[in-house]
mmCIF file of C-alpha atoms in Angstrom:
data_model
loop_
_atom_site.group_PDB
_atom_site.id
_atom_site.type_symbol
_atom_site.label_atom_id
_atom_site.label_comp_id
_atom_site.label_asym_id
_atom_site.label_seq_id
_atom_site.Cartn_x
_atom_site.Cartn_y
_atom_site.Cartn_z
ATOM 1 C CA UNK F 1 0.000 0.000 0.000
ATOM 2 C CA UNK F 2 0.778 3.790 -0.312
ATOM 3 C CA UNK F 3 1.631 6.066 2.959
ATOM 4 C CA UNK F 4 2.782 9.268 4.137
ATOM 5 C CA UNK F 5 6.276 8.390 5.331
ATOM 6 C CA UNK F 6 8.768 10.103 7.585
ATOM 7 C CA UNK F 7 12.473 8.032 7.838
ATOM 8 C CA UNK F 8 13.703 10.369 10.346
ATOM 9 C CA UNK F 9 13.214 13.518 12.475
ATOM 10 C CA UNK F 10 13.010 16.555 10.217
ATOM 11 C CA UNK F 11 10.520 18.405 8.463
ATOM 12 C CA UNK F 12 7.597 17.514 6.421
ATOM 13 C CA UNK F 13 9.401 18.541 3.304
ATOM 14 C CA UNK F 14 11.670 15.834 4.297
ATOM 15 C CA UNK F 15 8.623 13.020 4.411
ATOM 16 C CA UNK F 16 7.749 10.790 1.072
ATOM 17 C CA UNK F 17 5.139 8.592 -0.157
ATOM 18 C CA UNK F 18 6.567 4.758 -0.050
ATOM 19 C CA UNK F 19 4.966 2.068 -0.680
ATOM 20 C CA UNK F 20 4.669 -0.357 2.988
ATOM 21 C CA UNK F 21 3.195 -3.327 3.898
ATOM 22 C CA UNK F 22 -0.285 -3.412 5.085
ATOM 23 C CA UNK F 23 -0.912 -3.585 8.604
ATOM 24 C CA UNK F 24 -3.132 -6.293 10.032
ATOM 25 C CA UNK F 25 -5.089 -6.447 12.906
ATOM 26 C CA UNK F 26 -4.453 -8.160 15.697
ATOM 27 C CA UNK F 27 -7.328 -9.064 18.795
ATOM 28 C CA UNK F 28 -8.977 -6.426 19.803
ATOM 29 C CA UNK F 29 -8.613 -4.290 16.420
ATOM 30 C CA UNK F 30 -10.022 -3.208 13.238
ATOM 31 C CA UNK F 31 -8.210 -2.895 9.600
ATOM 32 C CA UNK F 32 -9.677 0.708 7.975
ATOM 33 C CA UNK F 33 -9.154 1.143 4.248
ATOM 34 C CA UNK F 34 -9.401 4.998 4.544
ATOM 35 C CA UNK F 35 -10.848 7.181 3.004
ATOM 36 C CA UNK F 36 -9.951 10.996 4.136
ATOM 37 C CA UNK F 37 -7.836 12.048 6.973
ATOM 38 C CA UNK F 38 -7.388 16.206 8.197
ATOM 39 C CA UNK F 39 -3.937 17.123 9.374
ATOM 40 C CA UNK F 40 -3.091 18.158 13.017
ATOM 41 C CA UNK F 41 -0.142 19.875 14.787
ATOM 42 C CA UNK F 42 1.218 16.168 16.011
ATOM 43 C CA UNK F 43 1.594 14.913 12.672
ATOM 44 C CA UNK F 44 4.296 17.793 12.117
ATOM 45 C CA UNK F 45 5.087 17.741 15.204
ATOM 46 C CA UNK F 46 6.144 14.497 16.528
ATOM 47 C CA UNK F 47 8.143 13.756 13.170
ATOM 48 C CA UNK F 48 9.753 17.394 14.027
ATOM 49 C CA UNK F 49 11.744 16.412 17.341
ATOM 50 C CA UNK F 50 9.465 18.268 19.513
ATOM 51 C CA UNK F 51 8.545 15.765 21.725
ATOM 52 C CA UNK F 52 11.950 13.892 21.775
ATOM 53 C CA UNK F 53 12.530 14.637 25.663
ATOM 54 C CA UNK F 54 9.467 12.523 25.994
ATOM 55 C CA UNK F 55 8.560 9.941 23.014
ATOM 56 C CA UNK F 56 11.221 8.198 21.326
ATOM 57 C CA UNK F 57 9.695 7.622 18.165
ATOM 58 C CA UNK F 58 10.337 4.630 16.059
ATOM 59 C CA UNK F 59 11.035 4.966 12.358
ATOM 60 C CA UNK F 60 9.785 4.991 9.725
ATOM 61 C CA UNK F 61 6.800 6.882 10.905
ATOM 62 C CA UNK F 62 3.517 7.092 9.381
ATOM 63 C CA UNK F 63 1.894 10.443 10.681
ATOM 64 C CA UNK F 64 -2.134 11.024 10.918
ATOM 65 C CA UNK F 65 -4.458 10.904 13.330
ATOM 66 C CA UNK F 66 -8.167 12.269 12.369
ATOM 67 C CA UNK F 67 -9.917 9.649 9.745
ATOM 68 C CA UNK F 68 -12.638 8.263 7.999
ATOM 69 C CA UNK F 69 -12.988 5.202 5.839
ATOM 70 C CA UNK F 70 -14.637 1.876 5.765
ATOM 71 C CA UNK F 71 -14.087 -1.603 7.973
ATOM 72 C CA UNK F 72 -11.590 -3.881 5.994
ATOM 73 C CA UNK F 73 -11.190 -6.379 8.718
ATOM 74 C CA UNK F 74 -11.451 -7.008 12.254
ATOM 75 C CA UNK F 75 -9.310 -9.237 14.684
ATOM 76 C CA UNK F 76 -10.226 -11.897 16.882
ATOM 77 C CA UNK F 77 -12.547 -10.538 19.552
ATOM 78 C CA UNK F 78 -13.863 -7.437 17.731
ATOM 79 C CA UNK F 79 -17.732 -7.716 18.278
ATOM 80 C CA UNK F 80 -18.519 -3.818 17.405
ATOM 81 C CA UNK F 81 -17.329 -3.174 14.217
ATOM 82 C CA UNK F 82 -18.305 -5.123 11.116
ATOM 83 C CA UNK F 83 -16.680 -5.538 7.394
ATOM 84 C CA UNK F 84 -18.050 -2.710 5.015
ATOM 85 C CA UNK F 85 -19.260 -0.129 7.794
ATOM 86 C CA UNK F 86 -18.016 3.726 7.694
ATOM 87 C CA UNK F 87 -16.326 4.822 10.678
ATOM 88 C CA UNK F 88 -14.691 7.478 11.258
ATOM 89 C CA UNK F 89 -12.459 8.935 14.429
ATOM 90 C CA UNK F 90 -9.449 10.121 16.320
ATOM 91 C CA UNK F 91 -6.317 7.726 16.880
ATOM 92 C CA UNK F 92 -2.602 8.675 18.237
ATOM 93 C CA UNK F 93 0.364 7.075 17.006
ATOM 94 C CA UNK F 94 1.084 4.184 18.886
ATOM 95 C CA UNK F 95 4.593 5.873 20.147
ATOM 96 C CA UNK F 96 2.641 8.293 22.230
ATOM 97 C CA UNK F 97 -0.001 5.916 23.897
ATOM 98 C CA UNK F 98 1.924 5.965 27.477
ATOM 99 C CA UNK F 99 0.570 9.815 27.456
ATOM 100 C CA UNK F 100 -2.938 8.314 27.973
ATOM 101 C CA UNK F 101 -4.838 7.980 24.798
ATOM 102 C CA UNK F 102 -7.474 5.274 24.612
ATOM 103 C CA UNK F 103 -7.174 5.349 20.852
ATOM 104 C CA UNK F 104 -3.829 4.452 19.082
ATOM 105 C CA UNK F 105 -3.083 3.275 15.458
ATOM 106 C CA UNK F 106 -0.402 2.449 12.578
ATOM 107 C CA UNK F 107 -1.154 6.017 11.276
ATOM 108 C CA UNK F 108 -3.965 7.364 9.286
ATOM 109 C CA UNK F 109 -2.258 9.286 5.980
ATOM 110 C CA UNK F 110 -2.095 5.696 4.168
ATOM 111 C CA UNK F 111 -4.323 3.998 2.316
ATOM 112 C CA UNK F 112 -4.969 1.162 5.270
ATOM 113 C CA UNK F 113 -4.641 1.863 9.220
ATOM 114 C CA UNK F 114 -4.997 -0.243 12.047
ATOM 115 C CA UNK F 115 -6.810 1.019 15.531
ATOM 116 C CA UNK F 116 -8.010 -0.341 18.529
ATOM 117 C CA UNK F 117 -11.734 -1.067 17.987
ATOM 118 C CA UNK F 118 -12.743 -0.791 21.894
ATOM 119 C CA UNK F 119 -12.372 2.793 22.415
ATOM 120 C CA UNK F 120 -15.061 5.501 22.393
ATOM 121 C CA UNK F 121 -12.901 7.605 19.820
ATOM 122 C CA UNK F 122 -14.323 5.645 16.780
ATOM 123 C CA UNK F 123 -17.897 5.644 16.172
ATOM 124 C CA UNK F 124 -20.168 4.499 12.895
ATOM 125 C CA UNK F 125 -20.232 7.246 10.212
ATOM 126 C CA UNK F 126 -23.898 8.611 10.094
ATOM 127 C CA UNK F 127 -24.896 8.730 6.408
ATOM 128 C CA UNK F 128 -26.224 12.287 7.132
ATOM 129 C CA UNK F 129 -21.869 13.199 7.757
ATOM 130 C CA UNK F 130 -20.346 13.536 4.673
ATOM 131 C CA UNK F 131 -16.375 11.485 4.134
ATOM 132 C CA UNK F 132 -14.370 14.814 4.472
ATOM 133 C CA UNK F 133 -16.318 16.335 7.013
ATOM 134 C CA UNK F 134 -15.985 13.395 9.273
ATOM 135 C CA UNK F 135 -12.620 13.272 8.847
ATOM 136 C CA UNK F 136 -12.017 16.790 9.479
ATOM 137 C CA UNK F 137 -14.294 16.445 12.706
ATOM 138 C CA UNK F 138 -12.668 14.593 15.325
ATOM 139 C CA UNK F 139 -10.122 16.625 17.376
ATOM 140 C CA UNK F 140 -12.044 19.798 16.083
ATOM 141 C CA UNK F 141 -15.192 17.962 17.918
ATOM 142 C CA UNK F 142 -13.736 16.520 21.176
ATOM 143 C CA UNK F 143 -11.433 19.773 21.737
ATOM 144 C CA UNK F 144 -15.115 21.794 21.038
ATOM 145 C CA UNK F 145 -16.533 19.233 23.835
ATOM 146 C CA UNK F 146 -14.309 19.510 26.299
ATOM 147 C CA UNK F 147 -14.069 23.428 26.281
ATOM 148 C CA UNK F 148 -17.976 23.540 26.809
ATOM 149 C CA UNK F 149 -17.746 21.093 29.384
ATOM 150 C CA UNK F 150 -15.535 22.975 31.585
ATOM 151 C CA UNK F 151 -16.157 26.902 30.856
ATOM 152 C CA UNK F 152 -19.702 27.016 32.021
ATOM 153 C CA UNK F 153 -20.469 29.643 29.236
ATOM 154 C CA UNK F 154 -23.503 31.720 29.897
ATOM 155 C CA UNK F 155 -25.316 34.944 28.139
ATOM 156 C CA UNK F 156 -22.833 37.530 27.488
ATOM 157 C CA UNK F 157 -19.712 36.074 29.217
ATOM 158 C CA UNK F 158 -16.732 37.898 28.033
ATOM 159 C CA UNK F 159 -14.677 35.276 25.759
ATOM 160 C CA UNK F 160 -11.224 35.726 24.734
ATOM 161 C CA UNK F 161 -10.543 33.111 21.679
ATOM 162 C CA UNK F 162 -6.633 32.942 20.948
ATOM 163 C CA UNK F 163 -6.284 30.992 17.795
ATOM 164 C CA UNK F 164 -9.919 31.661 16.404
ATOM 165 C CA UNK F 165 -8.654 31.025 12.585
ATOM 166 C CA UNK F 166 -7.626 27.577 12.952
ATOM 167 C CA UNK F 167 -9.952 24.037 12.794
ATOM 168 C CA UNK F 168 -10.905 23.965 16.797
ATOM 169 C CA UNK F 169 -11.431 28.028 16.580
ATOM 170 C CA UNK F 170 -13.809 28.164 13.732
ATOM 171 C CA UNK F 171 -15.891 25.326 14.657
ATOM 172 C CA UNK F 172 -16.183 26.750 18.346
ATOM 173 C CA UNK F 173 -16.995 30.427 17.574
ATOM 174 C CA UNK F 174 -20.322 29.624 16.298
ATOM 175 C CA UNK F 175 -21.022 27.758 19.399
ATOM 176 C CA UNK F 176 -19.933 29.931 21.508
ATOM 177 C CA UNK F 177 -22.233 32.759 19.766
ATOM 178 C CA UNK F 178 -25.216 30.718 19.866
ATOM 179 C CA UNK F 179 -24.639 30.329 23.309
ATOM 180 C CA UNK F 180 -24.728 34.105 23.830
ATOM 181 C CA UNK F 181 -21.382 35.285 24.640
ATOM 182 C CA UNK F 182 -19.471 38.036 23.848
ATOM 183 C CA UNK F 183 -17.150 36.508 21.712
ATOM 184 C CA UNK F 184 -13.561 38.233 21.249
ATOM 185 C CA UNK F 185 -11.028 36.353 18.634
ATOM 186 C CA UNK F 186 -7.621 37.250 17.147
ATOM 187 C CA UNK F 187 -7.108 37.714 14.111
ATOM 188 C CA UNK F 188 -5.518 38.723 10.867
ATOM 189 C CA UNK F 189 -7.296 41.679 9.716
ATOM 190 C CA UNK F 190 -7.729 39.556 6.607
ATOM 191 C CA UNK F 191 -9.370 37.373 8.735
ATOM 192 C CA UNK F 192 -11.717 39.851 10.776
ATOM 193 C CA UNK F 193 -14.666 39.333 8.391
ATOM 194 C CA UNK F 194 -14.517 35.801 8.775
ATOM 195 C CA UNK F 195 -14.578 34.748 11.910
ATOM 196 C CA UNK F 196 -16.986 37.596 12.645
ATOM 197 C CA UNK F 197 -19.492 35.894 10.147
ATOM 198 C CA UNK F 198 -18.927 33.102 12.385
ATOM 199 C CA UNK F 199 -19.742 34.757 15.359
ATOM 200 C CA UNK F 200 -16.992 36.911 16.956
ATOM 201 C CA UNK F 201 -18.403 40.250 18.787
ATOM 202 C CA UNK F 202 -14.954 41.889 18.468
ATOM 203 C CA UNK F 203 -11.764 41.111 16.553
ATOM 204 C CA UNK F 204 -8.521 41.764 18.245
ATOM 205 C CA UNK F 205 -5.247 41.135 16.595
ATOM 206 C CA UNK F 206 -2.736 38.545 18.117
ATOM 207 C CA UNK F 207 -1.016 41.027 20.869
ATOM 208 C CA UNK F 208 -3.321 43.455 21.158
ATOM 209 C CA UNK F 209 -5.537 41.407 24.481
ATOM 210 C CA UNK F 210 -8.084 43.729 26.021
ATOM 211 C CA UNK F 211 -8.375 43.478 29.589
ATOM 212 C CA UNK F 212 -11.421 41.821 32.059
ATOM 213 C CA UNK F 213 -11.741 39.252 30.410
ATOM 214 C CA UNK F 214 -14.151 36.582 32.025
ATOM 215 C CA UNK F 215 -13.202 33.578 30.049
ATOM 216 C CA UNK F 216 -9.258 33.100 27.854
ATOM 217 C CA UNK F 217 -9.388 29.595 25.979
ATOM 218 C CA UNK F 218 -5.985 29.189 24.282
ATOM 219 C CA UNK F 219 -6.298 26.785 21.374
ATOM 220 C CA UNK F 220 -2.925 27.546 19.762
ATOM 221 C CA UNK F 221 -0.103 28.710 22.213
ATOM 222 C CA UNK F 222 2.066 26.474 24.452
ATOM 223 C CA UNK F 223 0.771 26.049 27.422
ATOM 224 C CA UNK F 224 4.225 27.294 29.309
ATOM 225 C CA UNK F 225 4.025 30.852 27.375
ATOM 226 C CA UNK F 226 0.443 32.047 28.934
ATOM 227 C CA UNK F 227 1.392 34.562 31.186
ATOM 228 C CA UNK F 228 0.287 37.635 28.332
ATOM 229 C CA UNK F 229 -2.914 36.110 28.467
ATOM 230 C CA UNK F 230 -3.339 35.674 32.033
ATOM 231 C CA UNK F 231 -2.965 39.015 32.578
ATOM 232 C CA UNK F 232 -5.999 39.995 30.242
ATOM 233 C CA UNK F 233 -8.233 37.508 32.718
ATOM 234 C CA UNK F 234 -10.066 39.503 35.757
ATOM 235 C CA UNK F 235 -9.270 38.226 39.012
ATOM 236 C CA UNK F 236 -11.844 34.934 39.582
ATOM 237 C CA UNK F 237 -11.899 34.518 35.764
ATOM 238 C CA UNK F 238 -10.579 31.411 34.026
ATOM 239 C CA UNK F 239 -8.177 30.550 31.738
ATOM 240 C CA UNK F 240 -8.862 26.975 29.549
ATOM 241 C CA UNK F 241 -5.913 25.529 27.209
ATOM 242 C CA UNK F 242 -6.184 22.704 25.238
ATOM 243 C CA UNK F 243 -2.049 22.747 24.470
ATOM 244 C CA UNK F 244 0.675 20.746 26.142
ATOM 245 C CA UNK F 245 2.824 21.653 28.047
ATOM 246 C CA UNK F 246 0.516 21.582 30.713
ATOM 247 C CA UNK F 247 0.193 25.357 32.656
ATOM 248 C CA UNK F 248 1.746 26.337 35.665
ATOM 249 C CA UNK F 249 -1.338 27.024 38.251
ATOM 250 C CA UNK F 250 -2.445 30.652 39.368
ATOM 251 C CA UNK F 251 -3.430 32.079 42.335
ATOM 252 C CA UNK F 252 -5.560 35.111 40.638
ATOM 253 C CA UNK F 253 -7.252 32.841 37.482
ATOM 254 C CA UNK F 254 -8.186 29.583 37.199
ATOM 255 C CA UNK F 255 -5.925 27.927 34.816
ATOM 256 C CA UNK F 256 -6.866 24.752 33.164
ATOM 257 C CA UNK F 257 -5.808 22.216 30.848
ATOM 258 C CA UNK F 258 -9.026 20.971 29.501
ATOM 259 C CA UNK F 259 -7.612 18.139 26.506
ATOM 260 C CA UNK F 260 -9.662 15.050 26.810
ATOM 261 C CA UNK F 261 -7.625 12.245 26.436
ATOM 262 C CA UNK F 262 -10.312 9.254 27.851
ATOM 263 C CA UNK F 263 -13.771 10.479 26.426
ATOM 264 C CA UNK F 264 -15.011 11.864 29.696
ATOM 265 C CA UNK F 265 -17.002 14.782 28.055
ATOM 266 C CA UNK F 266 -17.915 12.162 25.251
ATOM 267 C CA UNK F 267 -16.602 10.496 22.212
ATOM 268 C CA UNK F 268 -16.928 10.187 18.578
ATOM 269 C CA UNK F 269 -20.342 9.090 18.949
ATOM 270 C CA UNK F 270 -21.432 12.223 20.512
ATOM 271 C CA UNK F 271 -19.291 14.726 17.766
ATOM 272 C CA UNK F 272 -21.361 12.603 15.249
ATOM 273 C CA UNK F 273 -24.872 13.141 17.024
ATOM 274 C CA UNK F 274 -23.393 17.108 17.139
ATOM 275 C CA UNK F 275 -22.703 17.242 13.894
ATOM 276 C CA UNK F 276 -25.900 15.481 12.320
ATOM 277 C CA UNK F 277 -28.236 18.287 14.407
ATOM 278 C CA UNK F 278 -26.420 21.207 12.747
ATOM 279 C CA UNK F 279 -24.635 21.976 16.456
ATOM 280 C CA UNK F 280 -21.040 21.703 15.259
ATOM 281 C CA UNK F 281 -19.077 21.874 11.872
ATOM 282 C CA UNK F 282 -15.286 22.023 11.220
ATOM 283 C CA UNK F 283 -14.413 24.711 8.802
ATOM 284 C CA UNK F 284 -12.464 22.380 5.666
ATOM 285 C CA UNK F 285 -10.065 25.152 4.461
ATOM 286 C CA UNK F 286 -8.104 23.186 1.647
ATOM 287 C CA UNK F 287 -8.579 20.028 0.063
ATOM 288 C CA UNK F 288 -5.156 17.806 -1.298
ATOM 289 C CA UNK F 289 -5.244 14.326 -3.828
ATOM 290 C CA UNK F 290 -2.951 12.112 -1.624
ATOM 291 C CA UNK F 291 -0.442 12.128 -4.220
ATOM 292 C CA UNK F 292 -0.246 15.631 -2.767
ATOM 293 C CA UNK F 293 -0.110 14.831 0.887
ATOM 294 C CA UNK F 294 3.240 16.156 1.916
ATOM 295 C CA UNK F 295 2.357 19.263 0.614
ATOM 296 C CA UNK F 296 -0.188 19.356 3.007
ATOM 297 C CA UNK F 297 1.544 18.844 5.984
ATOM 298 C CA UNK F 298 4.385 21.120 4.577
ATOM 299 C CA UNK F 299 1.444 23.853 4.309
ATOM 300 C CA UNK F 300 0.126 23.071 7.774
ATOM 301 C CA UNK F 301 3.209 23.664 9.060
ATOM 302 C CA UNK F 302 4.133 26.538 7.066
ATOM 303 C CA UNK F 303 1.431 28.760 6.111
ATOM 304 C CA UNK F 304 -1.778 30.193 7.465
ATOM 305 C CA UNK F 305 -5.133 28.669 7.695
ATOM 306 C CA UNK F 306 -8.633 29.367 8.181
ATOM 307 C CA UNK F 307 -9.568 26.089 9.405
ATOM 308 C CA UNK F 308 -8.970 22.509 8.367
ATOM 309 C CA UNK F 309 -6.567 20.626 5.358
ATOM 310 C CA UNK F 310 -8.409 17.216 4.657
ATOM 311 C CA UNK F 311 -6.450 14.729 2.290
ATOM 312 C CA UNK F 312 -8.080 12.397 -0.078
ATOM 313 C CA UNK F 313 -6.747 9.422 0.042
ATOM 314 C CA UNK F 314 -9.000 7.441 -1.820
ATOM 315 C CA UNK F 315 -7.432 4.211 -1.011
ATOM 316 C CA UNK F 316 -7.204 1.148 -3.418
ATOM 317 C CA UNK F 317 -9.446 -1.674 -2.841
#
């Protein structure tokens, strides 16, 4: 089969598409010939060397994480998941599972993957969820869950949105509107009519914080290089971060890492039931053939984006 490869740490421009053996599944897991998979900051990343105090990752790598495709075959034990049903999900490379995910895999940018079937970060593809969307939608939808499950958002709270251009910022700004807050987001000034058509009350750009803030969620920024941001908080107000590494606690502002690593706020079946009632909806900014898939990454890493990269892979049968 065909798959994104990286042979050693570098950059993406330094990945190629090989040819590998397919990976079979073993108990417990399911064979996925994909379909579509969106690219995330780990799949630059980990390849990158940022992580090497931590993960010693084993080459060659296969980066990609957020998928959807259809059952090719399941292992001995697998009761859930049957031959010829869509799926779709969320799955971490398997050199990062001591850091708590349920939901590892081979890696998604190839044309077959292997992941863990019992784990709530795969669900059924609902016919009503389109292939690219449902690939584009699973860290966008559990980073969206977890934030509402632990800011309490109410009519008119003051929300500070650092990173509102990217996939997690333009799926949560409408939710965050609907909800009735008073939605502030950097922003390129290119950018200010978009993310105010998605719901922003105020654009700000990227160092320009106002103050009294009731509510900071970080969705791009290292979690060790908050302290700008904590100062636009009120006293009592909270801070939520979905980065690693995780933040340093504060006496004045409630300072949170809120990344969901075990389901607790829900799983892929819940982003799907989401999605399907028009509640959430990831933002697909470019679309690449997978003969074009290191380009992608290479963009992710280097350009801007208002929202998500999805790949077609379009894998052989």
């Amino acid at each position: 089969m065909r798959a994104v490869v990286a042979h050693r740490y570098g950059p993406p421009e330094e990945y190629e598409i090989a040819e590998v053996a397919v990976p079979e599944p073993g108990p417990g897991q399911i064979q996925v010939r994909v379909a579509a998979v969106s690219i995330n900051p780990v799949d630059v990343r980990l390849p990158a060397g940022d992580f090497r105090e931590s993960v010693d990752l084993p080459f060659p790598h296969v980066p990609g994480n957020d998928f959807a495709g259809t059952v090719s075959a399941v292992g001995e034990g697998v009761t859930g998941y049957a031959v010829g049903e869509e799926i779709f999900g969320f799955a971490a490379p398997r050199a990062i599972r001591h850091m708590g995910s349920s939901s590892v895999s081979t890696g998604a940018l190839a044309e077959y993957a292997v992941f863990e079937a019992g784990t709530p970060f795969l669900a059924r593809r609902p016919a009503a969820l389109d292939v690219e969307q449902a690939a584009a939608l699973p860290t966008v939808g559990l980073a969206v869950r977890s934030i509402l499950a632990s800011a309490e958002v109410k009519p008119e709270t003051r929300v500070l949105v650092v990173g509102a251009t990217g996939g997690v910022g333009t799926a949560l700004l409408p939710v965050l509107a609907t909800a009735g807050a008073h939605v502030v987001a950097t922003a390129r000034e290119a950018d200010a009519d978009l993310v105010r058509s998605l719901g922003a009350s105020e654009v700000v750009g990227y160092d320009d914080y106002p103050d009294g803030i009731d509510l900071a969620l970080n969705l791009v920024l290292p979690g060790d290089r908050l302290e700008r941001l904590v100062a636009a908080v009120r006293p009592g107000g909270r801070l939520l971060t979905i980065t690693f590494p995780p933040p340093a606690p504060r006496d004045e502002v409630d300072v949170r890492l809120v990344l969901d690593m075990q389901g607790r706020f829900g799983g892929m079946a819940e982003v799907a039931a989401d999605a399907v009632a028009g509640k959430l909806r990831a933002r697909i900014a470019a679309r690449y053939e997978f003969d074009d898939a290191v380009r992608a990454l290479s963009d992710f890493a280097t350009r801007h984006k208002t929202g998500k990269l999805v790949v077609r892979v379009r894998s052989r049968p």
